[in-house]
Short mmCIF file of C-alpha atoms in Angstrom, two decimals:
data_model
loop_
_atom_site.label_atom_id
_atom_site.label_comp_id
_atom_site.label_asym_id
_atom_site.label_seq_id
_atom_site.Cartn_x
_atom_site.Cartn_y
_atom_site.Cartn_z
CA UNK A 1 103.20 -65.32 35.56
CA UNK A 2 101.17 -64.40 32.38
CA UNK A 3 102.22 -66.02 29.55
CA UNK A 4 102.87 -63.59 26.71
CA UNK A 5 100.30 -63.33 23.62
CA UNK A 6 101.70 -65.73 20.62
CA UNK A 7 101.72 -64.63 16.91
CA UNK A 8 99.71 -67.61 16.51
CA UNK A 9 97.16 -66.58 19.33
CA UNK A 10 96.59 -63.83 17.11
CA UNK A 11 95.54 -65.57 14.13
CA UNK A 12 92.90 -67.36 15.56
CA UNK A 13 91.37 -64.66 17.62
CA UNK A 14 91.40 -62.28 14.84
CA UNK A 15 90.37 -64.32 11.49
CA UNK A 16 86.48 -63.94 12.83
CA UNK A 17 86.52 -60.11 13.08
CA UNK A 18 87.47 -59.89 9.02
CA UNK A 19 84.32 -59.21 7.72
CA UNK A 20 83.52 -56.86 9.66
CA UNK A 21 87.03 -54.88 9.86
CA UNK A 22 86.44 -54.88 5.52
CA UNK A 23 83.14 -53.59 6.30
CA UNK A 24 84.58 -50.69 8.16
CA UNK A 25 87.39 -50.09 5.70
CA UNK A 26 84.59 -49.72 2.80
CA UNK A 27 82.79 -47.10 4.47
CA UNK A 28 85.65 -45.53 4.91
CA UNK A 29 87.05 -45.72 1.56
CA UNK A 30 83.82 -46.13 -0.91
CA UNK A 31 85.93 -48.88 -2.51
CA UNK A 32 86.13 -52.65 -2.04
CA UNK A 33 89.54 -53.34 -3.27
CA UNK A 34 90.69 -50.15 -1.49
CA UNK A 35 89.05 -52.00 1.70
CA UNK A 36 90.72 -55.24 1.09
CA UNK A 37 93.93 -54.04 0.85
CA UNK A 38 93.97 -52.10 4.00
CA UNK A 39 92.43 -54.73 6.15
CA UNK A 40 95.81 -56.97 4.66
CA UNK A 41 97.56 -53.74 5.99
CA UNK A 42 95.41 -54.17 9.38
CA UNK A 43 96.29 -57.54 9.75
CA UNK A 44 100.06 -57.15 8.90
CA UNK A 45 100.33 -54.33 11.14
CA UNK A 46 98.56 -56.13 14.29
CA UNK A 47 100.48 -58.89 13.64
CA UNK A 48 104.20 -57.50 13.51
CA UNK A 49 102.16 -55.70 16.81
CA UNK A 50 101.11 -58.36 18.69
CA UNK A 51 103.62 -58.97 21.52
CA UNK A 52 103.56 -55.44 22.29
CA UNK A 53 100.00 -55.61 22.90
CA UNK A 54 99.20 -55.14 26.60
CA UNK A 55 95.45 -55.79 26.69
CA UNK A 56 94.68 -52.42 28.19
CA UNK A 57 91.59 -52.49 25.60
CA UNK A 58 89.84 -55.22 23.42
CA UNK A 59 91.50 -57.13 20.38
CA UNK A 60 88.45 -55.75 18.50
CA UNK A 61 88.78 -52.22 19.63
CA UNK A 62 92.44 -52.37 19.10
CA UNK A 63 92.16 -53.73 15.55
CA UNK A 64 89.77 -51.01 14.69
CA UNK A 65 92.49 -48.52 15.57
CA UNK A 66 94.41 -49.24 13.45
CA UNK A 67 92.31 -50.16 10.33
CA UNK A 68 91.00 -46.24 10.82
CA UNK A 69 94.68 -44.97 11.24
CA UNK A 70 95.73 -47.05 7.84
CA UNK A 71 92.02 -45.17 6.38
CA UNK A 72 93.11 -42.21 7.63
CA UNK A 73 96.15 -41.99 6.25
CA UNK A 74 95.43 -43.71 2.64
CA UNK A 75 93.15 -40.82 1.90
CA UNK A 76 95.32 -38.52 2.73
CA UNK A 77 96.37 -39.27 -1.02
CA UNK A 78 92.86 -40.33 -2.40
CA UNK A 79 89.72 -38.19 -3.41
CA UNK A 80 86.39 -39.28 -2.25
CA UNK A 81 84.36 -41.59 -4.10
CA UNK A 82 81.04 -39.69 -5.63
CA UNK A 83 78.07 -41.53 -7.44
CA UNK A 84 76.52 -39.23 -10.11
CA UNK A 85 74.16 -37.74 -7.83
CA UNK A 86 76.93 -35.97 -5.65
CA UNK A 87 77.98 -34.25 -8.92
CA UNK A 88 75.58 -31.97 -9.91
CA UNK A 89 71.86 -31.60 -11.13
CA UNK A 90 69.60 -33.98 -13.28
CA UNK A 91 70.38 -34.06 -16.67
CA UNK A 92 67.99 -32.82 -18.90
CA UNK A 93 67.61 -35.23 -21.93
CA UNK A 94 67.90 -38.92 -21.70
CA UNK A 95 68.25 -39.14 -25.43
CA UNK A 96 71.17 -37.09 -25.52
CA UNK A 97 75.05 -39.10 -25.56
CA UNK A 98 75.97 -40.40 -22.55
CA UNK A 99 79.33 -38.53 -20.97
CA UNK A 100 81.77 -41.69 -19.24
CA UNK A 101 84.12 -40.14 -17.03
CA UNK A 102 86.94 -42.96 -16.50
CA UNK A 103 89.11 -40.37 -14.01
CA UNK A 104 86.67 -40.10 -11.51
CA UNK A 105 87.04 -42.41 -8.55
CA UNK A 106 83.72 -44.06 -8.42
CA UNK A 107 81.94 -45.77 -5.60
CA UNK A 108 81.57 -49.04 -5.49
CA UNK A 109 79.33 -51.77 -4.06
CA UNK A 110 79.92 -54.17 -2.03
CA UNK A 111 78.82 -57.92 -1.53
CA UNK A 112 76.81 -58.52 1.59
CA UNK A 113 78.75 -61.69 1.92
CA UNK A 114 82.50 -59.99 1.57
CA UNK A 115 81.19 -57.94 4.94
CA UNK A 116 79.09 -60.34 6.73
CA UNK A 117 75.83 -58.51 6.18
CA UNK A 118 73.84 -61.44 4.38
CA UNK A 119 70.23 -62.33 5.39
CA UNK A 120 69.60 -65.92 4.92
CA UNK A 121 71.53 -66.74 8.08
CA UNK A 122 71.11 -64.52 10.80
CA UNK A 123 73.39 -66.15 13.34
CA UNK A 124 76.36 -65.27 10.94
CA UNK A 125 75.88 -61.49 10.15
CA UNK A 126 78.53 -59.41 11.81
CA UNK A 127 77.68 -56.10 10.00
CA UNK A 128 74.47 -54.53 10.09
CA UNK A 129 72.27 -53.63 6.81
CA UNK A 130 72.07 -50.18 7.89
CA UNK A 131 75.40 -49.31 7.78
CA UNK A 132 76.41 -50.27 4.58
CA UNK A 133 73.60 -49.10 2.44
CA UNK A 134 74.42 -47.47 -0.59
CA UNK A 135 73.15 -43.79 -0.05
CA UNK A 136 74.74 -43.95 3.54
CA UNK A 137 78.59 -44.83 1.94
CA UNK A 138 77.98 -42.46 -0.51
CA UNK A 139 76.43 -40.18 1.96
CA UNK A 140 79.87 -40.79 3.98
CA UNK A 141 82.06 -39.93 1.05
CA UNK A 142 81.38 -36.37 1.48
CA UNK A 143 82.49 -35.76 4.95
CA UNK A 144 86.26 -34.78 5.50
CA UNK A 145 88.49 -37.97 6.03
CA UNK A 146 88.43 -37.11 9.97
CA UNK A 147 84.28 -36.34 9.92
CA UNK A 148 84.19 -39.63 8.52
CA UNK A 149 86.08 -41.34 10.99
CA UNK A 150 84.60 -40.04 14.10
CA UNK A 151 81.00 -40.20 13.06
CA UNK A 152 81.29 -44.23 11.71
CA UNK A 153 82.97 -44.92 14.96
CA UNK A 154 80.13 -43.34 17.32
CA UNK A 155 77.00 -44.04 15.39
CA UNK A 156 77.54 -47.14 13.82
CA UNK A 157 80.45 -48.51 16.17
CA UNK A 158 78.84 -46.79 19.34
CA UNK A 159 82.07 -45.83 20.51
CA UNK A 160 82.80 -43.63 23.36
CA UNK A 161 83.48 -40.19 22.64
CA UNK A 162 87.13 -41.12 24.90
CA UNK A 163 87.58 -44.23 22.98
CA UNK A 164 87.38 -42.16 19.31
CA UNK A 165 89.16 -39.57 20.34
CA UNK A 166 92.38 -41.98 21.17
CA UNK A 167 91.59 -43.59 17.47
CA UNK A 168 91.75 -40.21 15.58
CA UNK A 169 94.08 -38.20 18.00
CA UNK A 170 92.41 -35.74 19.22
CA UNK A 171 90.29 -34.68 22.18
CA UNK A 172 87.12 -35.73 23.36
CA UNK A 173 85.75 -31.80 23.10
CA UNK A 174 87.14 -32.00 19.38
CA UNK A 175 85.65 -35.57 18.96
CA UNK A 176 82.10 -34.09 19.77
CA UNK A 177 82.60 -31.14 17.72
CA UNK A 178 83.51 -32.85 14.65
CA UNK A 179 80.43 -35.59 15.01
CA UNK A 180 78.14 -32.79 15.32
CA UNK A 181 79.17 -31.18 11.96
CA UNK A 182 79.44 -34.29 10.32
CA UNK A 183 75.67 -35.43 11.78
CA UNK A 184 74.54 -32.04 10.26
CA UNK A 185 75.97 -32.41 6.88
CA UNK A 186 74.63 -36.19 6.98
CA UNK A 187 70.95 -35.12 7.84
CA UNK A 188 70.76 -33.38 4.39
CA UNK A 189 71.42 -35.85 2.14
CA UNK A 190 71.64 -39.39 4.50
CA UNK A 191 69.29 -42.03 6.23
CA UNK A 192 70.65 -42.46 9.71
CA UNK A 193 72.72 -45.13 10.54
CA UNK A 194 69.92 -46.37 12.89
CA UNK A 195 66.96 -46.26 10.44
CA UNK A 196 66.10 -49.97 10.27
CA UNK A 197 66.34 -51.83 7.03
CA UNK A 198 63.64 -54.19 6.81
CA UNK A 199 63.41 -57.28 5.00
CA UNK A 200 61.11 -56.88 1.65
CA UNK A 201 57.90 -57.23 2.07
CA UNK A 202 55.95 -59.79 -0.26
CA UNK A 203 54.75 -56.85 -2.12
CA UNK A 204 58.05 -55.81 -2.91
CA UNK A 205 59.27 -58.95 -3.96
CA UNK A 206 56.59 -59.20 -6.42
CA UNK A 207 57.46 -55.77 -7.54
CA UNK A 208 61.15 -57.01 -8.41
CA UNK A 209 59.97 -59.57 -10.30
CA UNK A 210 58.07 -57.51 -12.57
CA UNK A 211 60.98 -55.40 -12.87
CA UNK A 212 63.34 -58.08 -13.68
CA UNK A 213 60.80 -59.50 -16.35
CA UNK A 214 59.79 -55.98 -17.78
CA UNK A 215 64.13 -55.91 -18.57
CA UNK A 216 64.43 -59.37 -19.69
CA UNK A 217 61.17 -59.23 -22.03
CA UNK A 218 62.45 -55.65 -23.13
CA UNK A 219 59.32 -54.11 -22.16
CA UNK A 220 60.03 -51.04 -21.03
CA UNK A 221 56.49 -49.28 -20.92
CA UNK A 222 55.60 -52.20 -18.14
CA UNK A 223 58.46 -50.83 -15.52
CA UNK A 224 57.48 -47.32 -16.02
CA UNK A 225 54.85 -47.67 -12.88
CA UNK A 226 57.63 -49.47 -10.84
CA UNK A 227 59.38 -46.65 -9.57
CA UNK A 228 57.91 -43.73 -7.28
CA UNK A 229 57.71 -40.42 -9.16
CA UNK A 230 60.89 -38.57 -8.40
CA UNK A 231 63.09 -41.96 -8.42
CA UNK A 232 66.66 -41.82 -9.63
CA UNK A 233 68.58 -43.71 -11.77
CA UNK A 234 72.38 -43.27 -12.16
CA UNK A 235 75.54 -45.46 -13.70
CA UNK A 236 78.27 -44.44 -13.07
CA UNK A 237 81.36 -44.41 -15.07
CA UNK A 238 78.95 -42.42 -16.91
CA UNK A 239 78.05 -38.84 -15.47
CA UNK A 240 74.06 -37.65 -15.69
CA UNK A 241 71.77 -39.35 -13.84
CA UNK A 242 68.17 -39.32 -14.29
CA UNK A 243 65.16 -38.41 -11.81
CA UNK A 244 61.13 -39.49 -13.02
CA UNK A 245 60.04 -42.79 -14.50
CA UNK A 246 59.23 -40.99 -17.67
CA UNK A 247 63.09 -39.77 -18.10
CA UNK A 248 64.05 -43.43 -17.02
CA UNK A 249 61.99 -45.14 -20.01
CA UNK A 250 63.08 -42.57 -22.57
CA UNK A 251 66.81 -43.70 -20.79
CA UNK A 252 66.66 -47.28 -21.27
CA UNK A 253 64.60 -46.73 -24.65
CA UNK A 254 67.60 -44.85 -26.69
CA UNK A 255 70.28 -45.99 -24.75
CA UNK A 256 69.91 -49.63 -23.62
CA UNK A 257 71.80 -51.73 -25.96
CA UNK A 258 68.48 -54.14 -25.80
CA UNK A 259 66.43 -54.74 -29.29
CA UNK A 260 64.86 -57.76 -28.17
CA UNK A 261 63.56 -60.00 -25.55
CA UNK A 262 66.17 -62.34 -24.12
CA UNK A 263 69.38 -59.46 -24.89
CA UNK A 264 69.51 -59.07 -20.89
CA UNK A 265 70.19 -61.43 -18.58
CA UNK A 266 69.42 -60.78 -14.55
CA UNK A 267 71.15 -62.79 -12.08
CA UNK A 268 69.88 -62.05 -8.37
CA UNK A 269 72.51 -61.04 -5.81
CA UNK A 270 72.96 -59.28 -2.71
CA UNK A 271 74.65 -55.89 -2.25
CA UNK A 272 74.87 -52.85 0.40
CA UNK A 273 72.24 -54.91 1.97
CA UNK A 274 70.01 -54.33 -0.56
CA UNK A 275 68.25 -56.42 -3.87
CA UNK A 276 71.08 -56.26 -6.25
CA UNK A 277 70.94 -57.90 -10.06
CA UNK A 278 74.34 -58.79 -11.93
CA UNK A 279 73.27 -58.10 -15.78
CA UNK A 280 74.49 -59.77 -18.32
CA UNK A 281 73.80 -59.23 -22.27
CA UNK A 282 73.34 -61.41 -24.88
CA UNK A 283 76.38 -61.35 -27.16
CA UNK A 284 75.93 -64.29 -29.86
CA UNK A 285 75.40 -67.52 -28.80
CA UNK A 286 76.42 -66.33 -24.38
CA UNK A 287 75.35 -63.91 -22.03
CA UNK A 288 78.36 -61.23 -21.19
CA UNK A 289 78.75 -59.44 -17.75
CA UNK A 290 77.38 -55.91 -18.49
CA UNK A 291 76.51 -54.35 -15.07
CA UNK A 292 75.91 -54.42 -11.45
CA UNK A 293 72.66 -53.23 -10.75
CA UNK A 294 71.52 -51.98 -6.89
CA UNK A 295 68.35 -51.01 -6.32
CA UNK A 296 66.46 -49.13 -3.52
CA UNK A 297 62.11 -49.09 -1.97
CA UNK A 298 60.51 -46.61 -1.42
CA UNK A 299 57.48 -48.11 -0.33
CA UNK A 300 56.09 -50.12 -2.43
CA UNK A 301 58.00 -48.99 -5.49
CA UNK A 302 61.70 -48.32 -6.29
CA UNK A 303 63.21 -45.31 -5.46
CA UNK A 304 66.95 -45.73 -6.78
CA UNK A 305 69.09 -47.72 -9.46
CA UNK A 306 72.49 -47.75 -9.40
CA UNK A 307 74.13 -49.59 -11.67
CA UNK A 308 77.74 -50.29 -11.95
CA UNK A 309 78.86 -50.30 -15.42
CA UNK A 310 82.66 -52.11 -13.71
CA UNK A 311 82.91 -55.37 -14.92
CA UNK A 312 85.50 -56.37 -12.43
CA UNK A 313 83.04 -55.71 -10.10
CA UNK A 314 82.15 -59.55 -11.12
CA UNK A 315 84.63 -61.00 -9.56
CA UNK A 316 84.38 -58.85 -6.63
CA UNK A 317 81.13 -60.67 -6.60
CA UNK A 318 81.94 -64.37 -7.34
CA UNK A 319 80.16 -64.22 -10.65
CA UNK A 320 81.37 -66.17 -14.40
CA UNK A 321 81.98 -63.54 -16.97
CA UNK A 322 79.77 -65.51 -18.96
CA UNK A 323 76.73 -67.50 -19.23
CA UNK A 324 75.37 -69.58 -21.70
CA UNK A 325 72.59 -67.89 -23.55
CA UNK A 326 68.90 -67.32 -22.66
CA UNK A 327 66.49 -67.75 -24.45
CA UNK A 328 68.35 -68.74 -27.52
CA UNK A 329 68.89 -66.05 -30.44
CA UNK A 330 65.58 -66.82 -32.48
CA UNK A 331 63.55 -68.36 -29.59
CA UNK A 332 59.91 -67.33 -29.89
CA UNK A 333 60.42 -65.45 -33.25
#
């Protein structure tokens, strides 16, 4: 006779799948905390669940059921998460006042350690870079709830078209209909889930730390031939986003905060799979959290800032709100 599953079976068979169950929820939602609180919901859910469960599919597939159904019905009530870029066209002057827009539900980045996406251990990712990089999520936020659903759980999930179609309640006819619209709205505007994301190259590496020391020494004509000619750089709260190296230099010239070398601060860190900086400016004698910064190759050169003007987005990320000055006000003057 079989015995039946334990409440405490449960806990240790589905602890490991976290990660990656948050990692789902945040392409979902565009939204860390929005993903943290339904994978609680996940968990709470299976839990009260688990006696009932009869095995008739995986642990993993079944907890993935009903993270998407707790998705699913959460934005029901939500609007998607935009950057700037999903808004409208480049603004025009860089010099002109910057427009914050505190209403609109931004997207957010995400830790490649909160999703199990890190690089310096390969044994212990869980979630692939691919699937997680920024313009993908943000990509993502433009499909219909349902769109959204089906296409995460056949291309990145590879799902079978039976398996989604139980998850979303529908049909498996309906289940390929949908994931061909939302495939063709994704081609426009959306790397593919499977396009790989490799590793930077030593090239690029260099190239970041020229960037980082271009910020730091407040130098801005040195980063101008950094970025590829049609790069973008966008932040939200704020609205426009710019497009050209020259409208990015005229950007940081008039509207940095920066006057001097040593006013910014970059801390390396990892997000959306990508090089990530947490910026911090120099206020008196300390460095202040100021920004998240995400950045995205091209090639050699960068393509695509996005930084995060959320502070909380610091602890989302483990950081200090503060760090102890560098160089010290007067150094080198």
């Amino acid at each position: 006779m079989t015995e039946k599953p334990t409440n405490e079976d449960f806990l240790r068979l589905a602890d490991p799948m976290r990660r990656e169950l948050l990692a789902h929820c945040y392409r979902m939602m565009g939204s860390v905390h929005d993903a943290e609180d339904l994978v609680q919901e996940t968990y709470l859910r299976a839990w009260r669940g688990y006696e009932g469960f009869e095995g008739r599919s995986s642990l993993r597939t079944w907890l993935y059921r009903i993270a998407t159904t707790a998705c699913l019905t959460a934005l029901d009530s939500r609007s998607r998460r935009p950057l700037p870029t999903g808004l409208g066209a480049p603004s025009e002057e860089a010099s002109a006042p910057l427009v914050q827009d505190t209403e609109v539900p931004w997207l957010e980045p995400v830790p490649d350690t909160m999703v199990g996406a890190g690089g310096d251990d390969p044994a212990a990712i869980v979630t692939s870079r691919e699937s997680i990089r920024l313009a993908f999520v943000a990509a993502l936020q433009h499909l219909p709830p349902r769109q959204r659903a089906v296409l995460i759980l056949r291309d990145v999930l590879k799902w079978k078209a039976a398996e989604v179609a139980e998850a979303v309640g529908t049909s498996t006819a309906a289940v390929n209909s949908i994931l061909q619209r939302a495939r063709a709205q994704l081609s426009q505007v959306s790397p593919s889930p499977d396009d790989p994301v490799e590793p930077l190259t030593q090239e690029q590496r260099a190239q970041l730390e020229r960037y980082v020391a271009a910020f730091e020494n407040y130098d801005v004509d040195a980063f101008v031939d950094l970025f590829t000619k049609d790069a973008v750089w966008e932040m939200p709260p704020y609205v426009g986003w710019y497009q050209g190296p020259e409208a990015i230099a005229d950007l940081v010239r008039t509207q940095c905060p920066a006057e001097r070398p040593g006013d910014l601060r970059f801390v390396p860190v990892a997000a959306n799979g990508q090089p990530a900086f947490a910026v911090y400016f120099r206020e008196g004698d300390v460095h202040r959290r100021f920004a998240i910064m995400v950045l995205t190759f091209s090639g050699a050169l960068i393509g695509h800032v996005a930084m995060f003007f959320d502070t909380h987005l610091f602890e989302t990320f483990g950081l200090p709100e503060q760090k102890d000055a560098w160089p010290p006000p007067g150094a080198g003057q």
